[in-house]
XYZ file of C-alpha atoms in Angstrom:
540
model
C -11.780 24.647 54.287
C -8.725 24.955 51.676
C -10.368 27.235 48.953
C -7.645 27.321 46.921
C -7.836 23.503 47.097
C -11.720 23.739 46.281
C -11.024 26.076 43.437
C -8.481 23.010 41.855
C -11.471 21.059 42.006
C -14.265 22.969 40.693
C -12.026 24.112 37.456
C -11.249 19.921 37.285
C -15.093 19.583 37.534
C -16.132 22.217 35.037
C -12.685 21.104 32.332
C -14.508 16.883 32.533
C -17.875 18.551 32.274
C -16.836 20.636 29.215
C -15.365 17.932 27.339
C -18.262 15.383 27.995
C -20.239 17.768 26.839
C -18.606 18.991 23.631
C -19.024 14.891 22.847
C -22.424 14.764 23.697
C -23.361 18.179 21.451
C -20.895 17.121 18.677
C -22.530 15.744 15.698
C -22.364 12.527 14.380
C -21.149 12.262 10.987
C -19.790 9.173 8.894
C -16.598 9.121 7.324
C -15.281 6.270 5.326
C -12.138 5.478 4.927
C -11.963 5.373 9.101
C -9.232 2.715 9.821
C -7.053 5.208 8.071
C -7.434 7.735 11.130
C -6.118 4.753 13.500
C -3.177 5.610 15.744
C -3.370 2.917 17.590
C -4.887 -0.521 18.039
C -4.833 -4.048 17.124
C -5.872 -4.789 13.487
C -6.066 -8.446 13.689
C -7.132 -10.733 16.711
C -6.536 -14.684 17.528
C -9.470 -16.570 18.173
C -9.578 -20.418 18.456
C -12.090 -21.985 16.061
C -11.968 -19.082 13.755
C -10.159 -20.259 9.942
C -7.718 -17.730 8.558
C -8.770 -15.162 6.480
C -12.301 -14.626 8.504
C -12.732 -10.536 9.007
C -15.420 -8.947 10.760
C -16.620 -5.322 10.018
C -17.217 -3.132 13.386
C -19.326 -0.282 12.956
C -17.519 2.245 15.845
C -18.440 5.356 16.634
C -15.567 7.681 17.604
C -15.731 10.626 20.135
C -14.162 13.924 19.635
C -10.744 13.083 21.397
C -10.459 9.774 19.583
C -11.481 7.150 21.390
C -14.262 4.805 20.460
C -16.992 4.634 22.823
C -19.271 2.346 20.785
C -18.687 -0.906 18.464
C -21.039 -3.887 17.068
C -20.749 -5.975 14.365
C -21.983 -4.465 10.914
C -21.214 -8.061 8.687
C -23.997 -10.377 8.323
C -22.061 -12.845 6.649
C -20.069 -13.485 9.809
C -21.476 -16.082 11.905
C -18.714 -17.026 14.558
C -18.180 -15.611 17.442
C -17.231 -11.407 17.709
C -16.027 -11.177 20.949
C -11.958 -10.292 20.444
C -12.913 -8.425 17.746
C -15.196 -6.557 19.540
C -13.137 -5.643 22.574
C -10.041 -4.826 19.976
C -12.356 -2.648 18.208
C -13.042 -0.539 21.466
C -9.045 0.105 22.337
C -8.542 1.892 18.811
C -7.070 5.430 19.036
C -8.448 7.438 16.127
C -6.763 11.247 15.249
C -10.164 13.269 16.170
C -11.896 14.306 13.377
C -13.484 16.940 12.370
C -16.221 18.804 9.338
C -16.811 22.043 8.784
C -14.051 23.168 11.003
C -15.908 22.035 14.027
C -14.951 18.565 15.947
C -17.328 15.840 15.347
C -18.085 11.602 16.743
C -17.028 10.102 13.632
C -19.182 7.077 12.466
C -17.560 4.281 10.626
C -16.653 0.687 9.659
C -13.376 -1.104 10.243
C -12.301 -4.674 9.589
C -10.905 -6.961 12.246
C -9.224 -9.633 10.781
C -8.800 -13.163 12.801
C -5.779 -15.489 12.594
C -5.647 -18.753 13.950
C -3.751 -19.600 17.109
C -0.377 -20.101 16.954
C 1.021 -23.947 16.758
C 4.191 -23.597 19.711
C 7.504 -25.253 18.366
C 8.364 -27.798 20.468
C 10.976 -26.170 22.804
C 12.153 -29.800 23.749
C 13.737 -30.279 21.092
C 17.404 -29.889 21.172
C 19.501 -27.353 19.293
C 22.400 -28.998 17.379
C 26.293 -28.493 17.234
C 28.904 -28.319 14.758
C 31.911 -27.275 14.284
C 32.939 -24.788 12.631
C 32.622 -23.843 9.169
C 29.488 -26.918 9.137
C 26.748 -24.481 9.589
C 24.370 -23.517 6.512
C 21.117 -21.266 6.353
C 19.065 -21.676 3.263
C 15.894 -19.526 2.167
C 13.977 -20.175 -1.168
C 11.509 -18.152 -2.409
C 9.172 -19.059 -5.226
C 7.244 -17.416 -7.897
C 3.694 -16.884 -7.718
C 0.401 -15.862 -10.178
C 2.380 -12.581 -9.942
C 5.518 -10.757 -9.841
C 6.514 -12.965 -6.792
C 10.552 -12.758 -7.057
C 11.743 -16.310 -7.414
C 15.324 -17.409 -5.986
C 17.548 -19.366 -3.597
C 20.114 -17.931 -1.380
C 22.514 -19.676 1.152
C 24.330 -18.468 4.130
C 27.442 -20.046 5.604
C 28.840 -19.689 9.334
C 31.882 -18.318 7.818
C 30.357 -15.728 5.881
C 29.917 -17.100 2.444
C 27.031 -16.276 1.148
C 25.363 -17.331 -2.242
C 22.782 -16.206 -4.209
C 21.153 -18.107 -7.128
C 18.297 -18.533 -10.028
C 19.280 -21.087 -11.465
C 17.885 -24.233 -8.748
C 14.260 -25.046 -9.564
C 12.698 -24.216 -6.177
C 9.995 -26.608 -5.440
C 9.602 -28.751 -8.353
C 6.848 -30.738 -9.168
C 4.654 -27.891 -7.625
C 2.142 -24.752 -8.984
C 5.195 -22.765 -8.129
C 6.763 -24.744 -10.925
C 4.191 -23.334 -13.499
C 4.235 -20.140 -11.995
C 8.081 -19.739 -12.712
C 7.671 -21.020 -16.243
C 4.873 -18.769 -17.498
C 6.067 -15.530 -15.590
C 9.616 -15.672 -14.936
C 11.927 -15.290 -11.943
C 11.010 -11.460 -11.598
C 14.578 -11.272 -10.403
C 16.555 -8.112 -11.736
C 19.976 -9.261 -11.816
C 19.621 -13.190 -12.216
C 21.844 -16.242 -12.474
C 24.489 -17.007 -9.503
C 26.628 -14.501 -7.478
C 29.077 -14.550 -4.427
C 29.144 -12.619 -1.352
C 30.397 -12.448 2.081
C 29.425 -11.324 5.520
C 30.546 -10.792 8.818
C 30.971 -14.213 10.525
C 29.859 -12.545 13.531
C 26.469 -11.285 12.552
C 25.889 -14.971 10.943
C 26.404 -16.357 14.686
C 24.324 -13.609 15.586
C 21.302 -15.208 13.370
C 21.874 -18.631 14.195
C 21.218 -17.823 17.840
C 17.940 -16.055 16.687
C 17.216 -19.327 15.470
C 18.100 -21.273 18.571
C 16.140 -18.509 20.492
C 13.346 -19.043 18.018
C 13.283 -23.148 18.601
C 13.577 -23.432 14.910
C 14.165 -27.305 15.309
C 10.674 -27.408 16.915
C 8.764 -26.125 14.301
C 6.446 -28.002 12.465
C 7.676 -29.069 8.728
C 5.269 -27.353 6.774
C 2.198 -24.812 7.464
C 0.100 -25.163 4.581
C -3.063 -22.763 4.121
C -5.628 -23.864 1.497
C -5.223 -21.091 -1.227
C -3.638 -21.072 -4.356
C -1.469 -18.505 -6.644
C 0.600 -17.790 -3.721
C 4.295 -17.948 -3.264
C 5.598 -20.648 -1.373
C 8.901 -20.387 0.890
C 11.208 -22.627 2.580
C 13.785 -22.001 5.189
C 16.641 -24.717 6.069
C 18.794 -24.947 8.606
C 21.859 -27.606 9.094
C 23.898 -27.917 12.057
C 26.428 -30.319 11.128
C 24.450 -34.381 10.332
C 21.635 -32.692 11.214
C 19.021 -30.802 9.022
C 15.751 -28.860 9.455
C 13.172 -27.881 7.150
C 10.144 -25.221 7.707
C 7.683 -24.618 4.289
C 6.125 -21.631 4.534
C 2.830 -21.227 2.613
C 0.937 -18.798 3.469
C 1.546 -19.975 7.022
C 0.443 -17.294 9.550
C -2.964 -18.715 8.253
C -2.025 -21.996 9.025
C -0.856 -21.320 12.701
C 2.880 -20.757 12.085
C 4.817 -18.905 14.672
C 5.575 -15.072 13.569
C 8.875 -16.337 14.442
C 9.561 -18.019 10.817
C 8.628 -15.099 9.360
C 10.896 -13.067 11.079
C 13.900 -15.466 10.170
C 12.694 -15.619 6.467
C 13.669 -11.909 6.527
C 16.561 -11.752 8.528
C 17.987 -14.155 6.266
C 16.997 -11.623 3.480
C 18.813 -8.967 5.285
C 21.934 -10.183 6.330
C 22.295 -11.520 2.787
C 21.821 -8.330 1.097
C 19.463 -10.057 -1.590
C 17.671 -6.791 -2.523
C 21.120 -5.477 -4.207
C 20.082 -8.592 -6.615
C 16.421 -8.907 -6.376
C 15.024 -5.294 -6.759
C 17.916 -3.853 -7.292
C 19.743 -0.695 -5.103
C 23.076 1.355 -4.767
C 25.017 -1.765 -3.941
C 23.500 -3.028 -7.067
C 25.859 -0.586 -8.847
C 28.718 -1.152 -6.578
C 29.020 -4.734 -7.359
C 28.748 -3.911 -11.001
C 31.154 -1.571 -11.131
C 33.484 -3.922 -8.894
C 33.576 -6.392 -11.824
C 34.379 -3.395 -14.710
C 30.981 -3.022 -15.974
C 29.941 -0.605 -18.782
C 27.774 2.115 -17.552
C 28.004 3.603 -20.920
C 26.242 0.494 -22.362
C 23.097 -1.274 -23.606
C 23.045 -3.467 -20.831
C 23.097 -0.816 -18.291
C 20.316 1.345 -19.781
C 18.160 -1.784 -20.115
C 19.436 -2.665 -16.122
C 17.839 0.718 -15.414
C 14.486 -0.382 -17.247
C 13.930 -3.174 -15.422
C 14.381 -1.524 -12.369
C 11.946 0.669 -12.863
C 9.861 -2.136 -14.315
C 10.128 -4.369 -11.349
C 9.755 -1.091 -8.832
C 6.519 0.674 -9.786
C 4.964 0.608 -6.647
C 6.102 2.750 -3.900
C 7.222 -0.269 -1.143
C 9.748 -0.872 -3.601
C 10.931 2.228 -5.042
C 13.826 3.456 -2.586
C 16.211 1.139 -3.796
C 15.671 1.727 -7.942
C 15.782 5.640 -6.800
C 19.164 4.197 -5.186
C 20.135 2.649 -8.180
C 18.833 4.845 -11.064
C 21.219 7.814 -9.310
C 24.344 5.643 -8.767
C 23.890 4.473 -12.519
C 23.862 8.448 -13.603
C 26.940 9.034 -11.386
C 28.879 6.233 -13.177
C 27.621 7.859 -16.502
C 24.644 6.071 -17.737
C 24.340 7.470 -21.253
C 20.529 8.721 -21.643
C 20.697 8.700 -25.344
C 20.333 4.519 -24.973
C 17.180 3.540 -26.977
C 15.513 0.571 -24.885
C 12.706 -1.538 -25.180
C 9.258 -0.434 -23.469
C 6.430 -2.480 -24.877
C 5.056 -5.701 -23.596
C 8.085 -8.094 -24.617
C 7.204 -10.311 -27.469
C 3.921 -8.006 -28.412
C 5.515 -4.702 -28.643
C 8.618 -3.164 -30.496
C 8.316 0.171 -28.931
C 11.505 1.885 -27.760
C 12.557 5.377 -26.242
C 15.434 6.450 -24.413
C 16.542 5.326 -21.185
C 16.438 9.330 -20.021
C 12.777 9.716 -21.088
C 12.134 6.444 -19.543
C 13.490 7.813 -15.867
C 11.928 11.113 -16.313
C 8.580 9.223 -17.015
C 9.288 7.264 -14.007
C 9.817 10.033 -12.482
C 7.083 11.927 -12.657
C 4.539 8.879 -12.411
C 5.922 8.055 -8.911
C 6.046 11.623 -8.020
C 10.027 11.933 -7.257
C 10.454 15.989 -7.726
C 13.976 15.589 -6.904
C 14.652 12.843 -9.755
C 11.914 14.709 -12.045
C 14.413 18.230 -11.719
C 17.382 16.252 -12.101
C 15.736 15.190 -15.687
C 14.470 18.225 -16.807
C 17.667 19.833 -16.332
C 19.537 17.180 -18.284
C 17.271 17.882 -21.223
C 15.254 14.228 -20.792
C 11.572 15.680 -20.312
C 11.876 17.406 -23.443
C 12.717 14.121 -25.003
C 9.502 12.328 -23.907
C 7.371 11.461 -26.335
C 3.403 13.029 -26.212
C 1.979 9.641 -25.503
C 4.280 9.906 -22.170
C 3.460 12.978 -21.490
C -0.059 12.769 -21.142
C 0.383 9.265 -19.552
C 2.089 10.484 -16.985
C -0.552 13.464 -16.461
C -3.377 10.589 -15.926
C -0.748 8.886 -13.823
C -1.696 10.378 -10.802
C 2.161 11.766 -10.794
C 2.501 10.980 -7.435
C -0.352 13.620 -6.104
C 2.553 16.288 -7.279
C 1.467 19.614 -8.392
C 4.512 20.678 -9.384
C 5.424 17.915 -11.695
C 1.573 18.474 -12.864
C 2.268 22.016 -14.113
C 6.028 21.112 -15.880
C 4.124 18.223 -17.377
C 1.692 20.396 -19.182
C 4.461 22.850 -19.316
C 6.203 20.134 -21.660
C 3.283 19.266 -23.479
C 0.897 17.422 -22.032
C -2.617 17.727 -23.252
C -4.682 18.840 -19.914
C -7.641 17.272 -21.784
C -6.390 13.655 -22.054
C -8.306 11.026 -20.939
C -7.427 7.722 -20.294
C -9.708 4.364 -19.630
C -9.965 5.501 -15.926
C -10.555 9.028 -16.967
C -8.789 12.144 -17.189
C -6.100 13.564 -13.977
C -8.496 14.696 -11.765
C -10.092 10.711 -11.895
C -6.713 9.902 -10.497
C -7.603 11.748 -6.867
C -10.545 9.678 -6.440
C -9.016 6.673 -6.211
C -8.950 4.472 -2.960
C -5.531 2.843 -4.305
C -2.485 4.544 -5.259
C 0.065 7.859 -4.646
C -2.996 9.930 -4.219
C -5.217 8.087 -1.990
C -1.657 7.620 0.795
C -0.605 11.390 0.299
C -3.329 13.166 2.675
C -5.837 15.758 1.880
C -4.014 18.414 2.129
C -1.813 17.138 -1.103
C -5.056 16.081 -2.790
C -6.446 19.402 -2.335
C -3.532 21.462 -3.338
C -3.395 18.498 -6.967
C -7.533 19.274 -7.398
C -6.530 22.999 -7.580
C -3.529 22.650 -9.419
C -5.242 20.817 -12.364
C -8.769 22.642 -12.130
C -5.829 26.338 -12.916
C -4.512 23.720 -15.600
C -7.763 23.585 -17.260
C -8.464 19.598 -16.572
C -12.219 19.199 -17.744
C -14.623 19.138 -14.821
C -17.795 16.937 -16.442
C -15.052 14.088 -18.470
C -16.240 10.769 -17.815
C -14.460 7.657 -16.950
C -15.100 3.905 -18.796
C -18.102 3.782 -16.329
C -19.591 7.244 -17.057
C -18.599 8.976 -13.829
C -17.272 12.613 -13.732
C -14.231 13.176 -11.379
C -16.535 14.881 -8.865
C -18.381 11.087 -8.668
C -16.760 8.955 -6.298
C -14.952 11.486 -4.831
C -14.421 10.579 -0.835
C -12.638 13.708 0.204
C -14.649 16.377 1.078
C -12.247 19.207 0.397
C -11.131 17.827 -3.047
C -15.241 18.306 -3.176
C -15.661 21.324 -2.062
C -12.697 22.518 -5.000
C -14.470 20.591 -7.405
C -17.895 22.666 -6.913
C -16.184 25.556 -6.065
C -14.426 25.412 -9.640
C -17.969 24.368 -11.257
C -17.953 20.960 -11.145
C -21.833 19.621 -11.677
C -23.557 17.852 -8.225
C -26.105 16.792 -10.050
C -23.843 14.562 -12.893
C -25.282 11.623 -13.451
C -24.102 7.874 -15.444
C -25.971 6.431 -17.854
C -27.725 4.170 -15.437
C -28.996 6.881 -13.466
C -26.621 7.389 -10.872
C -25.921 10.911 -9.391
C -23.237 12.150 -7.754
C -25.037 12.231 -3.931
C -25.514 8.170 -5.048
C -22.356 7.508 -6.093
C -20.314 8.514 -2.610
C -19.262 6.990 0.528
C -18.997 9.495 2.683
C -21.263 11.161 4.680
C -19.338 15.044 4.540
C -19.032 14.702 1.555
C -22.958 14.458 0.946
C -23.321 16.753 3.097
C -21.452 19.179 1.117
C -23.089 18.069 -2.191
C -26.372 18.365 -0.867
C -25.973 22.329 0.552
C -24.103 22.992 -2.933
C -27.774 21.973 -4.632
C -27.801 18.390 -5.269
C -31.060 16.944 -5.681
C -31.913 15.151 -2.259
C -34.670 12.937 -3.959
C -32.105 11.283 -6.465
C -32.847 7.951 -6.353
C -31.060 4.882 -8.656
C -31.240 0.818 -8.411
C -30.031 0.898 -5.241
C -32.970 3.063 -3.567
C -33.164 6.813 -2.531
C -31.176 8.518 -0.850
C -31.935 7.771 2.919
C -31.928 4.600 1.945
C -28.984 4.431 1.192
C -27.761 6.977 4.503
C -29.512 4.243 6.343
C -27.242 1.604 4.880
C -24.193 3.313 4.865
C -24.236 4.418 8.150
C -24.873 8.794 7.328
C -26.463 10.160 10.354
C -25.776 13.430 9.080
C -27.066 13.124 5.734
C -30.505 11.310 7.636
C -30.313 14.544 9.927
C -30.496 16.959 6.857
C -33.486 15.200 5.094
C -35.840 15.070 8.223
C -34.772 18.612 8.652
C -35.599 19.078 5.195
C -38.643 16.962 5.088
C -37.635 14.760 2.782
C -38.221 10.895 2.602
């Protein structure tokens, strides 16, 4: 016999039996928040007979290297059938978690979304000629019950390219209304000229060939409203091609349109016009413009105006630096209050270095401080930019209050430590390790502990991280804080860790609000750890 071989074998034995077993002996804990932990795995499914918009929610339950090795359907208000969802549920890759230092099978619910099959363009349908120079790609996109950004823009096969405002894109429709009452949301409006390589426009038109644009459908049309609608044209010489695009992955449309909607985008270069960016600048200065002026501080403004969500922000970083190269004066008063309601101004250098600091751009912030501009904000921006969230910075927490900023402000939400609870925002995408390194930051600051939001919670209520928690109580924070309608802190959490941690730091475990007890609620929520502790405890 080949002992060496055997010896291969037994140590392969013993490694599978060791990690079945550290699954089987690890605890099972919820966490919420789960689809956040997903490394791999289909989010949405198609399923004939299922409408757009439908979800499911999956309860899986996650072993310790990831995988999910259980899944059923949670929602009671979905009555179709689970199947894909199910079996895309189970081929999710999770990061293994882990509580107290110690691996765990993570419990928790995820959403499958369905979309509706596909409608195939007809590929039978021939693709045109032309000759030369008779080729012309159109996009429009409308406004919306938003900040939808609402313009035309036309590309030729020799490389002319136009971009425009001023055409009424879809008249006679909500996107009409929508334009009138809130605007183009364009940064740099009205009608401008461009060109492109000639080459990368045949490059597109044979993505839309490849695509069998000509085959598409002339409109996919879901049944919502307040949305933006879009249109993309194509004409090849006599002939002409329309797609309208609302909402239409809901309505069966190929991802192809989609994709072309975009690329029309890109090759275009509408952002320099739209959101603005460094090429912004460039065309600006191209035509001789003032950098020194009005114009340009309030160009910066609206920027940052039409940019305050991260998605969006590279290109106004872009532009707010290439506008300081070219010498944007920062002594520029502009308007910041609601326009027609509000005659408030500051300067255009407090403005950035509010900006700044609100999106949590260190590099920008530095660049602002040294130039003198976060002296120059006023104590109402200051402390608005503390409750901010600033971008889960500590460092931009401490020069804030460095500045002036009043540790104890609070806001309608609350005061800065309200800001890490959120499931939304800087905070919520910037991991626990930032989150925990903010919580300490602003506990050393001397951020009140038991301040209560516009619904009477303290910033330890709420609170989904456990390790933001555990600084919280560590620092004093109350675990037994209750609203005015009787909710604790135990009550008021989604997570099972972090009830976990609440409980062994002395909350009381027979709490009880409108909602039930305690294990009832563990029950509902899916907290086999918490349900663990009370039957070890004795508790009902």
């Amino acid at each position: 016999m080949n002992l060496k071989g055997f010896a291969y074998a037994s140590i392969a034995l013993l490694a599978f039996q060791g990690c079945s077993a550290s699954s089987q002996t690890a605890p099972k804990i919820g966490v919420y928040g789960l689809s956040s932990q997903r490394i791999s795995g289909a989010e949405s499914v198609r399923a004939p007979g299922v409408s757009g918009f439908a979800q499911v929610s999956v309860l899986v339950t996650v072993d310790v290297d990831g995988n999910v090795v259980d899944a059923k359907v949670v929602d009671d208000r979905f009555k179709g059938d689970a199947s894909a969802a199910l079996a895309a549920a189970k081929e999710w890759k999770f990061r293994p978690q882990s509580f107290d230092g110690k691996p765990i099978q993570a419990l928790g619910e995820i959403t499958i979304e369905f979309d509706p099959p596909e409608f195939s363009p007809d590929a039978s349908v021939p693709f045109p000629t032309a000759a030369p120079g008779d080729i012309e790609i159109t996009l429009e996109r409308s406004a919306c019950f938003g900040t939808c950004p609402d313009y035309r823009v036309t590309i030729t096969d020799d490389g002319k390219v136009r971009f425009s405002t001023r055409t009424m894109n879809f008249p006679g429709t909500a996107a009409e209304v929508h334009r009138m009452f809130n605007g183009e949301n364009v940064l740099w409006a009205g009608t401008h000229d461009a060109e492109v390589s000639p080459q990368a426009v045949a490059v597109l038109i044979e993505r839309f060939r490849d695509a069998h644009f000509m085959g598409m459908k002339p409109e996919y049309f879901a049944g919502v409203t307040d949305n933006p609608t879009y249109a993309l044209t194509l004409r090849v010489g006599k002939t002409t091609k329309r797609v309208v695009d609302y909402v239409g992955k809901e309505a069966g449309m190929p991802a192809g349109v989609t994709a072309l909607e975009n690329a029309v985008d890109q090759l275009a270069g509408t952002d320099r016009w739209v959101r603005g960016n460094a090429q912004t600048i460039a065309l600006l200065k191209a035509q001789g413009f003032d950098f020194k002026s009005r114009d340009a501080a309030q160009l910066v403004r609206s920027a940052i105006q039409l940019n305050n969500w991260p998605p969006n922000q590279a290109g106004a970083n872009e532009l707010i630096q290439a506008a300081i190269a070219n010498g944007l004066d920062f002594s520029t008063s502009v308007n910041i209050g609601v326009r027609g309601r509000s005659k408030e101004t500051a300067t255009i250098g407090s403005v950035i270095a509010s900006y700044a600091a609100e999106t949590g751009n260190e590099a920008l912030f530095e660049d602002m401080s040294r130039a003198g501009q976060v002296a120059r904000m006023s104590k109402k921006s200051l402390d608005s930019a503390l409750l901010s969230g600033m971008g889960c910075s500590a460092r931009i927490a401490k020069a804030l209050v460095e500045a002036g900023a009043n540790p104890k402000a609070v806001g309608e939400n609350g005061n800065a430590l309200h800001a890490l609870r959120s499931s939304y925002g800087r905070c919520a995408y910037a991991g626990s390790a930032k989150r925990v390194e903010m919580a300490a930051a602003l506990v050393a600051l001397g951020v009140p502990l038991e301040a209560k939001d516009n619904i009477g919670w303290t910033p330890l209520m709420g609170c989904d991280d456990p390790a933001v928690t555990r600084i919280l109580l560590n620092a004093g924070a109350n675990p037994n804080a209750k609203d005015g309608d009787g909710t604790t802190v135990v009550l008021s959490v989604d997570d099972d860790r972090v009830v976990l941690t609440l409980l062994r730091a002395g909350a009381d475990p027979k709490a009880k609000d409108r909602d039930g007890t305690l294990r009832q609620q563990a029950r509902k929520r899916h907290w086999p750890g918490t349900l663990n502790w009370l039957d070890e405890h004795g508790i009902q």
